Short mmCIF file of C-alpha atoms and ligand atoms in Angstrom, two decimals:
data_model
loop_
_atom_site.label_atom_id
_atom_site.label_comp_id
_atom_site.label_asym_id
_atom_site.label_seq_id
_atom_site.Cartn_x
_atom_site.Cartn_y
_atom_site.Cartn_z
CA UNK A 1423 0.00 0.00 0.00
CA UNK A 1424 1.74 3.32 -1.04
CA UNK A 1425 2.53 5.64 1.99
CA UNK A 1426 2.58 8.64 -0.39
CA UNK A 1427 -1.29 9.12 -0.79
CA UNK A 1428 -2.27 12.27 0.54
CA UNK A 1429 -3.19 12.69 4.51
CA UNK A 1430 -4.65 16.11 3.98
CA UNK A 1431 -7.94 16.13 5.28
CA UNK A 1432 -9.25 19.53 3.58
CA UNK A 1433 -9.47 17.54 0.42
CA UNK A 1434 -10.67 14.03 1.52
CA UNK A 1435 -13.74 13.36 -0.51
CA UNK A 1436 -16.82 11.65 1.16
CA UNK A 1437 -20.41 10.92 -1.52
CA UNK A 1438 -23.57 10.50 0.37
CA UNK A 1439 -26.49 9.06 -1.46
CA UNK A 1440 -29.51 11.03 -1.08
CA UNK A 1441 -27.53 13.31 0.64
CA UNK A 1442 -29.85 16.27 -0.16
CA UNK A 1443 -32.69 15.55 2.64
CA UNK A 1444 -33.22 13.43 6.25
CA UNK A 1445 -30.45 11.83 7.43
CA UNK A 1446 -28.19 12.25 4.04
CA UNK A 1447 -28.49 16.12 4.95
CA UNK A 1448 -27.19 15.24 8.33
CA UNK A 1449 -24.38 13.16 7.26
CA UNK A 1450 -23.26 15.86 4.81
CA UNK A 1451 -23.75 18.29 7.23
CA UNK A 1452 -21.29 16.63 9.95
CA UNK A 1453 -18.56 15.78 7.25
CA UNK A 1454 -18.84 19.30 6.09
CA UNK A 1455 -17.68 20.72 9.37
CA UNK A 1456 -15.19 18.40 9.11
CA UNK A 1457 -13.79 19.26 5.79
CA UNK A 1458 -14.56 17.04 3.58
CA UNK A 1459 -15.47 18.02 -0.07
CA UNK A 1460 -18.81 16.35 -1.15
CA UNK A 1461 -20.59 14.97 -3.28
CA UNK A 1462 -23.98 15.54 -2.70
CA UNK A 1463 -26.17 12.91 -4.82
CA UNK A 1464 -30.04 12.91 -5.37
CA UNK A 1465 -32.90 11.30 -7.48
CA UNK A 1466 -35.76 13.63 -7.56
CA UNK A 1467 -35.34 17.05 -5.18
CA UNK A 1468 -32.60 19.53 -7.23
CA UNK A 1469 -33.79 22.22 -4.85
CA UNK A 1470 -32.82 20.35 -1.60
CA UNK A 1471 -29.40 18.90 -2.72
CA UNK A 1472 -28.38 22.91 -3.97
CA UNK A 1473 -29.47 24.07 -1.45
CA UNK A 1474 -27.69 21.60 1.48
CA UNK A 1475 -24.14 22.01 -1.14
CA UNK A 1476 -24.68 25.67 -0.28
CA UNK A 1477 -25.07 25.01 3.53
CA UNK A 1478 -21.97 22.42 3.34
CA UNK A 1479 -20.16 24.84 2.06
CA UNK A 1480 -20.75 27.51 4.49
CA UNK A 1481 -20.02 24.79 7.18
CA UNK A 1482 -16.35 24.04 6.05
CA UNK A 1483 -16.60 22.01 3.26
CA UNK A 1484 -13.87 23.27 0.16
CA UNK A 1485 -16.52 22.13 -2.06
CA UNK A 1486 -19.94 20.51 -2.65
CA UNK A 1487 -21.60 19.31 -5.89
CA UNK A 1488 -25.06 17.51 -6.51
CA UNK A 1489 -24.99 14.88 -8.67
CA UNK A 1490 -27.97 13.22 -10.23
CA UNK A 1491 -28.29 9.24 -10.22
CA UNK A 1492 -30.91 6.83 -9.08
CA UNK A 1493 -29.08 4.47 -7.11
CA UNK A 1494 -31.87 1.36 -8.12
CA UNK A 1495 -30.09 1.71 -11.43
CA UNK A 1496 -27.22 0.25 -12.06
CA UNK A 1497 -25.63 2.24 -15.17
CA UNK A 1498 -26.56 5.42 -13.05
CA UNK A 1499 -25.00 4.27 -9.94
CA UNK A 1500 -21.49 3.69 -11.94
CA UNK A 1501 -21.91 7.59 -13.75
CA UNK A 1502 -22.14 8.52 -10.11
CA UNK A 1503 -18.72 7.09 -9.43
CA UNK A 1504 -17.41 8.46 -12.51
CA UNK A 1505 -18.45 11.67 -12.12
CA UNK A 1506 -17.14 12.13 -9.18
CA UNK A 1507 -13.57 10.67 -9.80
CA UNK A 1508 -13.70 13.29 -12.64
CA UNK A 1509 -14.75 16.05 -10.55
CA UNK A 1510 -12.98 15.43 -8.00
CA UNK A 1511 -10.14 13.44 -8.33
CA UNK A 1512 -10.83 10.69 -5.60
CA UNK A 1513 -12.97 8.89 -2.98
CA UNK A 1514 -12.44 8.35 0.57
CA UNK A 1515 -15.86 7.74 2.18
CA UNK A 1516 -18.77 6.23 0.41
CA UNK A 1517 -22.02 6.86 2.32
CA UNK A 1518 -24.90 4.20 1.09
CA UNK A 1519 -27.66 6.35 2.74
CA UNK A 1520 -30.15 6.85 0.12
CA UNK A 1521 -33.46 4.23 1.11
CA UNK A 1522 -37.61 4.36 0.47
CA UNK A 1523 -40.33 3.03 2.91
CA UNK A 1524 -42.97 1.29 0.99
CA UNK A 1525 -45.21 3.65 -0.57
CA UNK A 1526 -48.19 2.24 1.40
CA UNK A 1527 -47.37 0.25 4.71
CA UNK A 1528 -49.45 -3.09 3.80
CA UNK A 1529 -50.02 -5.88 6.24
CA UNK A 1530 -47.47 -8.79 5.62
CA UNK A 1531 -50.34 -11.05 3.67
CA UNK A 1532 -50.93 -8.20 1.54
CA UNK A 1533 -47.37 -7.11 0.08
CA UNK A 1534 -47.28 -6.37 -3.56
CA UNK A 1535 -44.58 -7.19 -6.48
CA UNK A 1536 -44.53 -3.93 -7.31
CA UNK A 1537 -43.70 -2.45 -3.54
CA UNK A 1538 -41.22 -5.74 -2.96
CA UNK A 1539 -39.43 -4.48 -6.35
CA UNK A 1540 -40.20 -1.27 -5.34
CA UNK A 1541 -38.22 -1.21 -2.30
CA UNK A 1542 -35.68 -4.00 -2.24
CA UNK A 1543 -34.85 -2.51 -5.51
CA UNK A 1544 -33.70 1.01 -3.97
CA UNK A 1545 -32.75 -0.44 -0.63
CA UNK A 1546 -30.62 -3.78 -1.22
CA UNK A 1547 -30.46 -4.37 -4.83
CA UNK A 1548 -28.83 -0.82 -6.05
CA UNK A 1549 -26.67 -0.54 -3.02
CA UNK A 1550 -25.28 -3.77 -3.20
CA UNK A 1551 -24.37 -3.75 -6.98
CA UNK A 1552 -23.41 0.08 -6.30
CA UNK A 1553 -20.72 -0.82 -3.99
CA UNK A 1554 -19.39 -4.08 -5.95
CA UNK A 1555 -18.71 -0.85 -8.21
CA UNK A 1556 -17.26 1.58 -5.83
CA UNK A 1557 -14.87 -1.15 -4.09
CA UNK A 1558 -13.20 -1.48 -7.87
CA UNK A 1559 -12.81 2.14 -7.79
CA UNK A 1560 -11.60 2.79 -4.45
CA UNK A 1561 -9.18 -0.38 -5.12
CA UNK A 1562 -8.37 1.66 -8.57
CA UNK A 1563 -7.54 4.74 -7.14
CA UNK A 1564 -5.21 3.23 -4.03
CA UNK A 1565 -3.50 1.14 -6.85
CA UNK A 1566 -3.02 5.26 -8.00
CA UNK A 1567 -1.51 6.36 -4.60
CA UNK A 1568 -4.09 8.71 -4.70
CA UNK A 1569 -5.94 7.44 -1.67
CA UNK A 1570 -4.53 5.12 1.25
CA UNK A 1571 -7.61 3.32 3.59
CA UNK A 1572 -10.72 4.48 2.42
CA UNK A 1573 -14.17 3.82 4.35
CA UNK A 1574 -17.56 2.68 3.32
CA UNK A 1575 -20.66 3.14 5.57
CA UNK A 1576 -23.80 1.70 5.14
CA UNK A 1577 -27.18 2.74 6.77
CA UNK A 1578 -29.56 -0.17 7.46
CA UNK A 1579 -31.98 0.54 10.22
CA UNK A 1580 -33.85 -0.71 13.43
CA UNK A 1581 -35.81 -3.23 11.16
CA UNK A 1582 -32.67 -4.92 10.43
CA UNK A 1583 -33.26 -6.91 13.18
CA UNK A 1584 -36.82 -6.12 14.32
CA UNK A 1585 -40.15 -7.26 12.64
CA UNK A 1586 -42.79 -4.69 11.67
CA UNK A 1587 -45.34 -6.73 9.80
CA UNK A 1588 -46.94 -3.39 8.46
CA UNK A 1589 -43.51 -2.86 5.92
CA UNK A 1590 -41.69 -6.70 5.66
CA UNK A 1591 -40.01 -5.43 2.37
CA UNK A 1592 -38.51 -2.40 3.81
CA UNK A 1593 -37.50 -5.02 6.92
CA UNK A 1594 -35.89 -7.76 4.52
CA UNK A 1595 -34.22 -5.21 2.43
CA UNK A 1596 -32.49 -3.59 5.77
CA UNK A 1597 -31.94 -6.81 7.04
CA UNK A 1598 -30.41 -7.95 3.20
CA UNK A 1599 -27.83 -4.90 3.68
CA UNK A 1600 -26.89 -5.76 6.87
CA UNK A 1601 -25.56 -8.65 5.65
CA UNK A 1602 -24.18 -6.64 2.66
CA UNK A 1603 -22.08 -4.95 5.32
CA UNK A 1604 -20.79 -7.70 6.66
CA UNK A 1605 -19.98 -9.00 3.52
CA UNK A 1606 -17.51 -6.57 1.80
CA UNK A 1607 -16.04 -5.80 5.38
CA UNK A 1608 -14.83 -9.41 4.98
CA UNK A 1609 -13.70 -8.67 1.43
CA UNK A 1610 -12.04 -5.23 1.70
CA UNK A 1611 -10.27 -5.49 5.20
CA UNK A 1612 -7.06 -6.89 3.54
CA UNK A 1613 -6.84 -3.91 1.50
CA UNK A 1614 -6.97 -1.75 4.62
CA UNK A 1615 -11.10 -0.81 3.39
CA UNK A 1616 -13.35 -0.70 6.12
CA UNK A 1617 -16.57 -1.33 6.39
CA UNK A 1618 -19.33 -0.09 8.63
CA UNK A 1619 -23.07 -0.15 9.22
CA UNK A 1620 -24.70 2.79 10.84
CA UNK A 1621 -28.19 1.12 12.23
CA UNK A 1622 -30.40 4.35 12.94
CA UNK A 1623 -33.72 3.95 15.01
CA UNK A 1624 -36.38 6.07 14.72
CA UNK A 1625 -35.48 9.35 13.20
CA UNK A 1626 -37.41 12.59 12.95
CA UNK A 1627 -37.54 13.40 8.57
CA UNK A 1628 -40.07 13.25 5.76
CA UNK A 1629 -39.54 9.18 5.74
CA UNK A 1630 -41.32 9.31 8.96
CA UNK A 1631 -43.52 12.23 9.12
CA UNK A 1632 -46.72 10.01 8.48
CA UNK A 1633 -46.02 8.28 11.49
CA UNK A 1634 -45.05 11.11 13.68
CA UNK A 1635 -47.73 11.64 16.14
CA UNK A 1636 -48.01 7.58 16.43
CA UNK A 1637 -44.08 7.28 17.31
CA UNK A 1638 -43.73 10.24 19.47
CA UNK A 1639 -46.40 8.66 21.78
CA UNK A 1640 -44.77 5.09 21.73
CA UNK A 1641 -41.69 7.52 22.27
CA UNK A 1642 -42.46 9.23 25.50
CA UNK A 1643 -43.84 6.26 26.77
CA UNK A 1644 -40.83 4.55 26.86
CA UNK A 1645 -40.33 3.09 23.39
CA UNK A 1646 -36.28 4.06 23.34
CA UNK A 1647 -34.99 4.63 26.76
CA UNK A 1648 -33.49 7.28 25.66
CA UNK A 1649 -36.60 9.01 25.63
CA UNK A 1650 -36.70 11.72 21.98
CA UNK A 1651 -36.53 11.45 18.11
CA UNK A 1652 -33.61 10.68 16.56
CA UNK A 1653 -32.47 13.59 14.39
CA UNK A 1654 -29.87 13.83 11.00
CA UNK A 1655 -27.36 15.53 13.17
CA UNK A 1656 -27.36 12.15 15.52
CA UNK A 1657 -26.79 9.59 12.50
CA UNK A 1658 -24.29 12.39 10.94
CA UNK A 1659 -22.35 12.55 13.81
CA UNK A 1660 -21.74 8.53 13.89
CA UNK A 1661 -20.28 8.58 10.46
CA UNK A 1662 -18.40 11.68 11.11
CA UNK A 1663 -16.93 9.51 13.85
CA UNK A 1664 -16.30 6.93 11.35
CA UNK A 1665 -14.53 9.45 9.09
CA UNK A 1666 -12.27 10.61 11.53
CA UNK A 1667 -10.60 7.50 11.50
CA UNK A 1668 -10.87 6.88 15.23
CA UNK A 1669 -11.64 3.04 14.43
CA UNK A 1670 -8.63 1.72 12.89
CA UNK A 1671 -8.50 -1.64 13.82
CA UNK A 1672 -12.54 -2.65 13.73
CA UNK A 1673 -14.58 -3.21 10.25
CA UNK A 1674 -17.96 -4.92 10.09
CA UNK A 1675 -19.09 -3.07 13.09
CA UNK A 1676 -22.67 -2.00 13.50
CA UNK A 1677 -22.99 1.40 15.28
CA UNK A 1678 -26.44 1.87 16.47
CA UNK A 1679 -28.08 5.00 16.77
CA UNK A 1680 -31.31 4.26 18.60
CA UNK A 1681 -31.36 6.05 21.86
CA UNK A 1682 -31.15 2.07 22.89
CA UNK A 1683 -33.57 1.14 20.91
CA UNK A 1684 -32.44 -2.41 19.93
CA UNK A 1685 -31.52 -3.25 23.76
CA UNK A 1686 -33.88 -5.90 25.16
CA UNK A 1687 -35.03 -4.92 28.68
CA UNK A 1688 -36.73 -6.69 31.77
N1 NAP B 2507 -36.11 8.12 9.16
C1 NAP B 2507 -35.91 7.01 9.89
O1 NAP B 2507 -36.53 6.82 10.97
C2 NAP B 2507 -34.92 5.97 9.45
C3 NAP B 2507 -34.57 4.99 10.37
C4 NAP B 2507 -33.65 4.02 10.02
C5 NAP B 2507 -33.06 4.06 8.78
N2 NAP B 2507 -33.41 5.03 7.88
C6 NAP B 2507 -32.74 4.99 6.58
O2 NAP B 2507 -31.99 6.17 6.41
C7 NAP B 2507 -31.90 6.50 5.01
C8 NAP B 2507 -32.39 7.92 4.81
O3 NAP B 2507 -33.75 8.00 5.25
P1 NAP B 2507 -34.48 9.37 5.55
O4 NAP B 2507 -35.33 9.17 6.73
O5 NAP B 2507 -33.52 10.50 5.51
O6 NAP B 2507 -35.45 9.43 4.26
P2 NAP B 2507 -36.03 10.65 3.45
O7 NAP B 2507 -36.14 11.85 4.32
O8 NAP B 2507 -37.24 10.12 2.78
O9 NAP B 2507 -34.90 10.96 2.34
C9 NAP B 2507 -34.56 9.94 1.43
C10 NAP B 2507 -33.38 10.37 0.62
O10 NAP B 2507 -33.02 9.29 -0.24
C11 NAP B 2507 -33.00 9.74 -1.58
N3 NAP B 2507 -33.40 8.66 -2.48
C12 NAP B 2507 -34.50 7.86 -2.40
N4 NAP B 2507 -34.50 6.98 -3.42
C13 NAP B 2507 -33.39 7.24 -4.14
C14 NAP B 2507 -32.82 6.67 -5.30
N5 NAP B 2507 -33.42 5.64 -5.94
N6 NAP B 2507 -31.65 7.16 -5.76
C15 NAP B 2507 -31.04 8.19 -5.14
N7 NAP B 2507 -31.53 8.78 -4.05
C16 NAP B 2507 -32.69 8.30 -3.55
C17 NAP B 2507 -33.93 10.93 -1.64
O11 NAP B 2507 -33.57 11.72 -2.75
P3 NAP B 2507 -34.49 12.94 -3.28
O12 NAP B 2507 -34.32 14.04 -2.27
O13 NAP B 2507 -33.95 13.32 -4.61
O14 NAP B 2507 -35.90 12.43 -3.32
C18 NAP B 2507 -33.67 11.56 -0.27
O15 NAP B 2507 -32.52 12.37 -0.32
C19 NAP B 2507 -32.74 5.46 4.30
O16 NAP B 2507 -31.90 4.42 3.83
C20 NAP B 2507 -33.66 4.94 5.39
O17 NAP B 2507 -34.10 3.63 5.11
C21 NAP B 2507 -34.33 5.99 8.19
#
């Protein structure tokens, strides 16, 4: 592994998917602050992913650039890569953020195709075959000397692990990525790439305002011990933990951010 790649933290380069709203917004918002220059990547909202390159770069960040690309698609998700290597010469942290809940929360006997495609699609499918495509670039570019250990974080979620029978293809496709996690930690740790999954709980954005008033009673009585939404800021400051390189000897490692959440109690 070359010892020459650059150390220089104002010009690390970090892309979060759907980095333009929710929790992407928070993650770019932490990384910012710590200098990072960012790609900013959305699917649909322009306005939002301008607008939070602006605010990243009024946090700290030397520069920040939205990038179009549905990350379900496959030719899209490599222009993504590609674009940014062009733009910006190299990638240290690859954020697999971008996710959809089911467009209708359906009882288990009742899922459709369409949602299952829907959903596993955006949520397991495209981040999977996105990051097969990102570790050949990142392997590319340290071949290049132009970047030494860089970092890939995935965020899965509470339903990894725990059953709501109202979404199961949201809950298979989180659980799916956890495994995806583990999967190129195992392959990338002997090329100093590590891997990490950021498992948020129940976080305050437009992915759950239709449940709002429902959680934030199951919330205050007692739901989390740690008793308040989650916000973007919470789940951005994990990964900017992450990106600071404080975890040098651990890959594969699941980093909740739950309030407690996943803790079983008696
Ligand atoms: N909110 C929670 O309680 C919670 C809890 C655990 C895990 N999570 C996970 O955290 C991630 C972010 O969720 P959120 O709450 O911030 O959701 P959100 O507010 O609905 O924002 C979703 C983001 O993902 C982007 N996106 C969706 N489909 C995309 C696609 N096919 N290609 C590219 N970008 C796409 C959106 O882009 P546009 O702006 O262009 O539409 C948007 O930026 C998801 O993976 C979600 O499953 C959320």
């Amino acid at each position: 592994m070359s010892t020459a790649a650059p150390r220089d933290d104002r010009s690390r380069v970090a892309v979060v998917t759907g980095g333009g709203r929710g929790i992407g917004r928070g993650i770019v918002e932490e990384l910012a602050a710590a200098r990072f220059s960012l790609v900013v990547n959305y699917r649909d909202d322009l306005e939002s992913a301008a607008a939070c390159c602006r605010q990243a770069e009024s946090l700290g960040s030397p520069t920040a650039i939205p990038i179009r690309a549905d990350v379900s698609d496959l030719v899209q998700g490599r222009r993504l890569i590609d674009e940014t290597i062009g733009q910006l010469g190299r990638i240290d942290l690859w954020v697999n953020n971008a996710g959809v809940a089911p467009r209708v929360r359906r009882d288990l006997l009742e899922v459709t195709p369409e949602s299952w495609d829907h959903v596993v699609g955006t949520n397991l499918r495209g981040p999977f075959f996105l990051t097969q495509s990102v570790s050949g670039a990142l392997i590319r570019l340290q071949e290049q000397g132009l970047v030494r250990e860089p970092q890939i974080v995935f965020i899965t979620s509470i339903s990894s692990t725990h059953a709501s029978i109202n979404r199961a293809e949201y809950c298979v496709a989180k659980a799916g990525l956890s495994m995806v996690a583990q999967l190129f930690a195992v392959a990338l740790a002997p090329r100093g790439i590590r891997v990490y999954e950021v498992r948020p709980g129940i976080i305050d954005t437009d992915m759950t305002r239709a449940v709002h008033e429902q959680y934030s009673e199951r919330i205050a009585a007692g739901l989390s011990p740690i008793r308040r939404w989650g916000t973007p800021r919470d789940v951005g400051r994990a990964v900017a933990a992450i990106a600071s390189d404080s975890l040098p000897f651990s890959t594969g490692e699941v980093i909740h951010v739950d309030g407690g959440l996943h803790l079983r109690t008696l």
